[in-house]
Short mmCIF file of C-alpha atoms and ligand atoms in Angstrom, two decimals:
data_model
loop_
_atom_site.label_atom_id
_atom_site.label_comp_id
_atom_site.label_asym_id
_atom_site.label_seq_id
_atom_site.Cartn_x
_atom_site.Cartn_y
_atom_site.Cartn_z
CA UNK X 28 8.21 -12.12 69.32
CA UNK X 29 10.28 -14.41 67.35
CA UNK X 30 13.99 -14.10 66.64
CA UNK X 31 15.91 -14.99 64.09
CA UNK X 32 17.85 -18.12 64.69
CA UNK X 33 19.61 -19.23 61.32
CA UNK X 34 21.24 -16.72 59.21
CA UNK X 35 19.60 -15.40 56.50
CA UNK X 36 22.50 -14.82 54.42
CA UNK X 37 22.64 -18.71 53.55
CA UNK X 38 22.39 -19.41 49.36
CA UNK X 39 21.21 -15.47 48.94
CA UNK X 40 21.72 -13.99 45.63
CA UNK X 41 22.28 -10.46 44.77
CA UNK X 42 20.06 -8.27 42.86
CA UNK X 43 20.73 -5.84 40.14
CA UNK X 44 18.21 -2.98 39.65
CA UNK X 45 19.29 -1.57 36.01
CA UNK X 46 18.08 2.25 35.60
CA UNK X 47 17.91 4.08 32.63
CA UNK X 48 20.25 3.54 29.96
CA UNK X 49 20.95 0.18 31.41
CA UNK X 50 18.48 -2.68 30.31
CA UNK X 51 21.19 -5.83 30.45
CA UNK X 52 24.78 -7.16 32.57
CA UNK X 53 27.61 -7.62 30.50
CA UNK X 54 28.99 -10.55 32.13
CA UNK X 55 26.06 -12.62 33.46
CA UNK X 56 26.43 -16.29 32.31
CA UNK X 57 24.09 -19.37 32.56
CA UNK X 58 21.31 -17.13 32.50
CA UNK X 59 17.40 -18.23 32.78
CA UNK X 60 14.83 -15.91 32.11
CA UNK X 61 11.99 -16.05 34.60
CA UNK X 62 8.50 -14.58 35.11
CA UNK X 63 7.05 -14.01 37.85
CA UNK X 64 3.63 -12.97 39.43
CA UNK X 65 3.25 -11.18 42.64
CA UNK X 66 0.79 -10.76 45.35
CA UNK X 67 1.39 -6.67 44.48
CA UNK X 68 1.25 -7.18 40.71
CA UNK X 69 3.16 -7.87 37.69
CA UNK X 70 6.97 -6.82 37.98
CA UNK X 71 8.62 -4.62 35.10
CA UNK X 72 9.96 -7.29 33.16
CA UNK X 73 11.25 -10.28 33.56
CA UNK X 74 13.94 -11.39 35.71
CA UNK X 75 17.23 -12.89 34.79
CA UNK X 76 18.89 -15.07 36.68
CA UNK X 77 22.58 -16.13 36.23
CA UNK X 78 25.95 -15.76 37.61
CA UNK X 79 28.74 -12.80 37.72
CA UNK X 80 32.17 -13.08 38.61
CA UNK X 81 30.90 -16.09 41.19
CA UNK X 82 28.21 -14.77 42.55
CA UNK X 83 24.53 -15.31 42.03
CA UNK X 84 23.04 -12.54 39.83
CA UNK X 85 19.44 -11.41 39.67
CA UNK X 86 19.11 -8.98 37.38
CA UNK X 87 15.83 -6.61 36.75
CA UNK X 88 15.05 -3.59 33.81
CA UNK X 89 13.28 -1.40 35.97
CA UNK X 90 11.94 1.00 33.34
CA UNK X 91 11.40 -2.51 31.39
CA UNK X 92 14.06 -3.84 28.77
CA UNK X 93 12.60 -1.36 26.03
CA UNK X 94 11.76 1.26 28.69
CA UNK X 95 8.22 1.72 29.00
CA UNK X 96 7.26 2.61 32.57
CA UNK X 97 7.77 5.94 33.58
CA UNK X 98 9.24 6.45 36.93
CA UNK X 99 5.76 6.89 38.45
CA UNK X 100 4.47 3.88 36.77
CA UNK X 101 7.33 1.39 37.18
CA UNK X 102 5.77 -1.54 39.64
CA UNK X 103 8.06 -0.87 42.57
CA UNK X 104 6.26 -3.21 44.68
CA UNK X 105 5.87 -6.24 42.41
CA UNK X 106 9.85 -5.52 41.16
CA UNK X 107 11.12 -5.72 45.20
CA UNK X 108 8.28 -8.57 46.10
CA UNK X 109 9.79 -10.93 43.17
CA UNK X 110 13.27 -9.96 43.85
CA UNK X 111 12.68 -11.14 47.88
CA UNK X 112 11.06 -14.28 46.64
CA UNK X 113 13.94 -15.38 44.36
CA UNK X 114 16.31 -15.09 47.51
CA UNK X 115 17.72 -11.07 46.98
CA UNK X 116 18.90 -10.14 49.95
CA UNK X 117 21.39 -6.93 48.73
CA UNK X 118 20.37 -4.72 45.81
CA UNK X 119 22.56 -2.85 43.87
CA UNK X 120 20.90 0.14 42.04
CA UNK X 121 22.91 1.80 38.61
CA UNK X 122 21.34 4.72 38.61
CA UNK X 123 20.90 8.31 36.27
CA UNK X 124 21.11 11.86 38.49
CA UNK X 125 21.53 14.84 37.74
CA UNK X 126 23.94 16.78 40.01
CA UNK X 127 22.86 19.68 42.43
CA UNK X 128 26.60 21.06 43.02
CA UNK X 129 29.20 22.13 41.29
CA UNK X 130 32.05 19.48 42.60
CA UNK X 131 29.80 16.69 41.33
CA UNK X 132 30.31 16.53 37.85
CA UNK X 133 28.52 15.02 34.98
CA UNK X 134 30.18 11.19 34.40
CA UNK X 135 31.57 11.75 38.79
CA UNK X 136 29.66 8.63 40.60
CA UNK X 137 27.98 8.79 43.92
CA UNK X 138 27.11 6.94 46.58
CA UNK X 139 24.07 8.86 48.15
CA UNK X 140 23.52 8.12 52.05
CA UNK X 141 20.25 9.91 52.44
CA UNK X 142 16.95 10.91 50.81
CA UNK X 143 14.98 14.09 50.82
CA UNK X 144 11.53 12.69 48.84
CA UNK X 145 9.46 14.88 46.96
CA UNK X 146 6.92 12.23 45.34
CA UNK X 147 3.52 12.16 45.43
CA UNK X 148 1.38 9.58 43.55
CA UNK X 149 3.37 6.00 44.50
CA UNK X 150 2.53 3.47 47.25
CA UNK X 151 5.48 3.03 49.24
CA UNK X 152 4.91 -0.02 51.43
CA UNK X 153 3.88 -2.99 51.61
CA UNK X 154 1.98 -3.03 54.81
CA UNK X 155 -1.60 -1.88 55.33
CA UNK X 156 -4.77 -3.50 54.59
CA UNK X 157 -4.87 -4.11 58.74
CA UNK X 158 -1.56 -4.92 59.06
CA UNK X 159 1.24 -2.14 60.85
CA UNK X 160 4.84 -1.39 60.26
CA UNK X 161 7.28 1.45 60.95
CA UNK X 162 10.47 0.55 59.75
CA UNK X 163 13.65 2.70 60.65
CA UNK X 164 14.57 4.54 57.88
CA UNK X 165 17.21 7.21 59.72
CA UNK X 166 19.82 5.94 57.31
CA UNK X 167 17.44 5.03 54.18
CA UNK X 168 21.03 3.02 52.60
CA UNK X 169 22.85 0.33 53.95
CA UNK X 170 25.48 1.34 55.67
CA UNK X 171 27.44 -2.02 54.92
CA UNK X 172 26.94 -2.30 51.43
CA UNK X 173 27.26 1.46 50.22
CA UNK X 174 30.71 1.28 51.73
CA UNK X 175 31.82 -1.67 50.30
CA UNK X 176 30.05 -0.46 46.46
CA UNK X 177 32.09 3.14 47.24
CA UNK X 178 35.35 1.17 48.26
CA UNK X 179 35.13 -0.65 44.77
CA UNK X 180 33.82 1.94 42.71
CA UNK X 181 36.60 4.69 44.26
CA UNK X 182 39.85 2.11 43.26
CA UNK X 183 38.27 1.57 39.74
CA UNK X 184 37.29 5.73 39.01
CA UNK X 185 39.46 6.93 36.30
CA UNK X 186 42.01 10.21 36.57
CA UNK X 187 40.08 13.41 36.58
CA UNK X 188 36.75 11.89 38.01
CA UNK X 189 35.29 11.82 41.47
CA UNK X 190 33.29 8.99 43.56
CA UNK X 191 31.26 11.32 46.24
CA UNK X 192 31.19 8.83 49.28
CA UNK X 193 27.90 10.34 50.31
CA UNK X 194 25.05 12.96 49.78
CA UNK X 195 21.82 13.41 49.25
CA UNK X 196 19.13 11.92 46.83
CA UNK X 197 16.12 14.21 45.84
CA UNK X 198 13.48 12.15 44.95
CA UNK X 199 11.52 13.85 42.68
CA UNK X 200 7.85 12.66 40.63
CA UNK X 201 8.69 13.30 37.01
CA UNK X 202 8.41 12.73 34.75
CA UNK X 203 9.39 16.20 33.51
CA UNK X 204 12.42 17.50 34.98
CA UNK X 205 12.62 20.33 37.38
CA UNK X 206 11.73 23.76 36.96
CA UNK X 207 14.59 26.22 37.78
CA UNK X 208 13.12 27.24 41.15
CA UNK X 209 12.87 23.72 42.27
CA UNK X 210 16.35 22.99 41.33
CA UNK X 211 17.62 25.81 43.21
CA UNK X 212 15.70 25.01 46.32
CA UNK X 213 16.70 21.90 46.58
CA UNK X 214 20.15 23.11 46.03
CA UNK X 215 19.46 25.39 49.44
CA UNK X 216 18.69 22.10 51.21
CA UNK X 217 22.06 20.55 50.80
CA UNK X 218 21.01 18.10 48.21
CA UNK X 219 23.43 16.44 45.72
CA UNK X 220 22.03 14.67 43.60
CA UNK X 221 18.42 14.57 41.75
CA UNK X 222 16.02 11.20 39.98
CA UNK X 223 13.45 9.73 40.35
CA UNK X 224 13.69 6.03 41.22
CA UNK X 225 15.78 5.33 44.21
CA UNK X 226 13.61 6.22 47.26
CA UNK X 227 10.94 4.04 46.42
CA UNK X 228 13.03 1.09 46.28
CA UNK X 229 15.10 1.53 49.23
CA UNK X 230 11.91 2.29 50.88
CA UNK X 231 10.08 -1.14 49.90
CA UNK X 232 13.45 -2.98 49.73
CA UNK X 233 13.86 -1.84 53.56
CA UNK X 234 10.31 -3.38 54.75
CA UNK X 235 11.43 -6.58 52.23
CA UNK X 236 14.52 -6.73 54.85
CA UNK X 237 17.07 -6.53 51.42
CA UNK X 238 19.86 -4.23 52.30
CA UNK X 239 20.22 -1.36 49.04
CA UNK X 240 22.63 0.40 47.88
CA UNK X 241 23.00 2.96 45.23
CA UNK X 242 25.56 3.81 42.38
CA UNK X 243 24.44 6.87 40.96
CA UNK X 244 26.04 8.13 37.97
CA UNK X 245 26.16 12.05 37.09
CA UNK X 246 24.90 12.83 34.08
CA UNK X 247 24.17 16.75 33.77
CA UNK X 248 23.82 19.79 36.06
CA UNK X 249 20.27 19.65 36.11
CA UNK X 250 19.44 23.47 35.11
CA UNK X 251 20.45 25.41 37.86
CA UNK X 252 23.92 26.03 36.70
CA UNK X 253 24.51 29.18 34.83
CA UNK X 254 27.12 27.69 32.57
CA UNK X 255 26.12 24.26 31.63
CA UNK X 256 22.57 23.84 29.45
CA UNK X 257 19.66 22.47 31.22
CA UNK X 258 19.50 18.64 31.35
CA UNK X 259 17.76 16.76 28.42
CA UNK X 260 17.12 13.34 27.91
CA UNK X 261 20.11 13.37 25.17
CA UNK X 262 22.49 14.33 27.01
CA UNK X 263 21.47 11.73 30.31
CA UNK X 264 21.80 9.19 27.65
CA UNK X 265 25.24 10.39 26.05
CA UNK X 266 26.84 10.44 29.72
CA UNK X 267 25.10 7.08 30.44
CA UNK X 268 26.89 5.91 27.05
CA UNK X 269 30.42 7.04 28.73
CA UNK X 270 29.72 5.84 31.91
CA UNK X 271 28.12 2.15 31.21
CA UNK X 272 31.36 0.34 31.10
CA UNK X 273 32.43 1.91 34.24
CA UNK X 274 29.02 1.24 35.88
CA UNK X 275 28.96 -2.73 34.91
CA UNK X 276 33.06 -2.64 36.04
CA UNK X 277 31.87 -1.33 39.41
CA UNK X 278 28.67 -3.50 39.93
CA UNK X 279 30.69 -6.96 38.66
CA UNK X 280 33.66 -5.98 41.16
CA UNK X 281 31.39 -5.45 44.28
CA UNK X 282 29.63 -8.64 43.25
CA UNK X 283 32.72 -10.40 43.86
CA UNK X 284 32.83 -8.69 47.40
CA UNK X 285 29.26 -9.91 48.03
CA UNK X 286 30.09 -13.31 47.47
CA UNK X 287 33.27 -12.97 49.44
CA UNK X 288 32.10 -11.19 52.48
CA UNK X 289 28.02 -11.67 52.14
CA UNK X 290 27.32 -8.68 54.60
CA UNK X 291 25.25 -8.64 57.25
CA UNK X 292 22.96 -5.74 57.06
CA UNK X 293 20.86 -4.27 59.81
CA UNK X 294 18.41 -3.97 56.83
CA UNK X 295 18.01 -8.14 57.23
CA UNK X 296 16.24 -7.37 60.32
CA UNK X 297 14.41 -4.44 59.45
CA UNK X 298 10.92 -5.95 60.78
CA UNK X 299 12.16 -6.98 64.23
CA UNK X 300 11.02 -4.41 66.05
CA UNK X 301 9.01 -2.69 63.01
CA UNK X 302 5.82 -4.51 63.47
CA UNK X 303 2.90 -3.43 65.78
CA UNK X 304 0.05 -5.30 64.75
CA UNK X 305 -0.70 -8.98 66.21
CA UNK X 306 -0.63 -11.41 64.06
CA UNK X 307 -3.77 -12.60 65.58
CA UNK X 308 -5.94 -9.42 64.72
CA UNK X 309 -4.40 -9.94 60.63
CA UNK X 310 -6.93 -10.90 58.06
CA UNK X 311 -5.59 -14.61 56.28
CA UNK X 312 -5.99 -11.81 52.90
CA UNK X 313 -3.21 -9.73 54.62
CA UNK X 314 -0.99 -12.59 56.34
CA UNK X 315 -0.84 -14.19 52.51
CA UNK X 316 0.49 -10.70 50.94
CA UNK X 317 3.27 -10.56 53.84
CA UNK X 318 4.26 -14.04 54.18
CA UNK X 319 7.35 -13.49 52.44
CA UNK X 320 8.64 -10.66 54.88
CA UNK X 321 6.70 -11.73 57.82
CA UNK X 322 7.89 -15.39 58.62
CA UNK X 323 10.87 -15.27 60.57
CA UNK X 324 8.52 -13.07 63.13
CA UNK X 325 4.75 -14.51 63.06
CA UNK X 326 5.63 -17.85 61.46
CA UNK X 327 4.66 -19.45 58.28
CA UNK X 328 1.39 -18.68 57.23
CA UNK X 329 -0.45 -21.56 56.43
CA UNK X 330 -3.90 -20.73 55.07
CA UNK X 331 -5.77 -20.91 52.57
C1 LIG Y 12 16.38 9.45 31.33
S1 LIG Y 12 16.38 10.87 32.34
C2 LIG Y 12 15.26 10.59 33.72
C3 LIG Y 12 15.25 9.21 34.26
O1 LIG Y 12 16.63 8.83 34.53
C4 LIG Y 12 16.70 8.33 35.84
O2 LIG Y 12 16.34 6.96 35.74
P1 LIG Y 12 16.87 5.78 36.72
O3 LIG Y 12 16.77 6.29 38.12
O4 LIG Y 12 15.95 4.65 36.44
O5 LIG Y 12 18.28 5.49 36.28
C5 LIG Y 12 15.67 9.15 36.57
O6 LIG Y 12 15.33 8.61 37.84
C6 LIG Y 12 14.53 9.16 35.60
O7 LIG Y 12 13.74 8.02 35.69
N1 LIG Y 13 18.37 16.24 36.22
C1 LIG Y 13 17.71 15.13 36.49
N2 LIG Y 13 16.56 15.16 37.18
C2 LIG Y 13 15.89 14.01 37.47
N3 LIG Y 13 16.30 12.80 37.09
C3 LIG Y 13 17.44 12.72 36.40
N4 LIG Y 13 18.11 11.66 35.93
C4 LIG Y 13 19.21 12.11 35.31
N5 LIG Y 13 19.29 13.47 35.38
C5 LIG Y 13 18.20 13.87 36.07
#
């Protein structure tokens, strides 16, 4: 097999993966609108490209700029696809959750380090069609870039709120929220935190070899608590309110550590020693779909 001899780090651009309640960048200059088509289909939106505090900026709607894709329906594979082909190589996801303990507070931030995923109706890789992967996914975030997003977000968190350094992410179908019995089962795992977006994308971002890391901002108790109401969309979008300046703060201030450092990721890698089919026994169909990914390990793919 192929290694990797140049870096891949060289002119990559950083990509911004705006959730719910979070359509545009404050900040992001020069900025060129693009479309793009993808081998997996048509993305969310379209992209914009600019830059923020230095760094190069791609910046993606996932729900769609007027939110119109459910979580189920957003095009996870076309969003990540694009975002590889216009040079991503980190993602940094703003995210809504609802919090699963009582120490993580609505408008507290966290930095989740591991998934527990309850979905059921999304495709969640790339590969198939006669072509095999297994990428590690034992630490689902990058380890790199989560720490460097917590470091930032923890100096910028105001008096009286909390960053959580790490925890876990239920991934859950939607789009209706929980029912009480779910919410207090996945409390009895250990979980943290609870949406509906973030596996999928570190999943497909992992086999894209784009290192991802998540800011996910509290906004309710989901409706286990005995105390607080039960989460509505209202109130996610009345925390989201409170919490967007803080959120674009955070994202522009780890941009300008991205630019700085531009860190290494074992994500970058990710197919190495992920791939188990010969190139030789993959359709041209299948090579053409994978190109993007595959190149550093089974070459360009020159076909038709
Ligand atoms: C608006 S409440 C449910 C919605 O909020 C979260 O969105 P995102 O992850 O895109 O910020 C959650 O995952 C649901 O999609
Ligand atoms: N309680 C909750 N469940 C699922 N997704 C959410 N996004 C924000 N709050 C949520």
């Amino acid at each position: 097999m192929n290694r990797l001899t140049t870096s891949p780090l060289e002119g990559a651009r950083l990509g911004v993966l705006g959730g719910s309640g979070l359509y545009a960048i404050e900040g992001l200059e020069n900025i060129q609108e693009l479309e793009i088509d993808t081998p997996f289909g048509k993305p969310s939106d379209s992209f914009r490209l600019g830059t923020l505090d230095g760094m190069e900026v791609v910046f993606l709607a996932r729900h769609g700029r007027n939110h119109t894709f459910l979580p189920t329906e957003v095009p996870y594979r076309a969003n990540i696809w694009a975002m590889r082909s216009l040079g991503v190589r980190w993602i940094l996801s703003p995210s809504a959750v609802g919090s699963l303990q009582e120490q993580v507070r609505p408008l507290d931030m966290v930095v989740p380090d591991q998934f527990i995923d309850r979905t059921h109706q999304r495709p969640l890789t790339f590969f198939g069609d006669g072509a095999v992967a297994h990428v590690a996914m034992a630490d689902p975030f990058c380890l790199t870039l989560s720490r460097l997003l917590a470091d930032v977000g923890e100096s910028l968190m105001p008096d009286g709120r909390q960053l959580h350094r790490s925890g876990t992410y239920l991934a859950m179908e939607g789009p209706a929220f929980s029912t009480r019995a779910e919410s207090k089962l996945y409390r009895s795992w250990g979980c943290m935190v609870i949406g509906m977006t973030n596996h999928t994308e570190a999943r497909l971002a992992r086999e894209a070899e784009i290192a991802y890391a998540s800011l996910s901002m509290v906004t309710d108790y989901d409706c286990w608590h005995g105390h607080h109401d039960s989460v509505t969309v209202e109130m996610v979008l009345a925390n989201l309110r409170a919490n967007a300046q803080l959120a674009t703060k955070i994202v522009r201030e780890t941009a300008k550590m991205v630019a700085d450092i531009r860190p290494v990721s074992t994500a970058h890698n990710a197919l190495e020693d992920a791939l188990l089919t010969a190139k030789k026994h993959v359709t041209d169909k299948t090579r053409r779909k994978l190109d993007l990914f595959t190149r550093p390990y089974w070459g360009e793919f020159g076909g038709s």
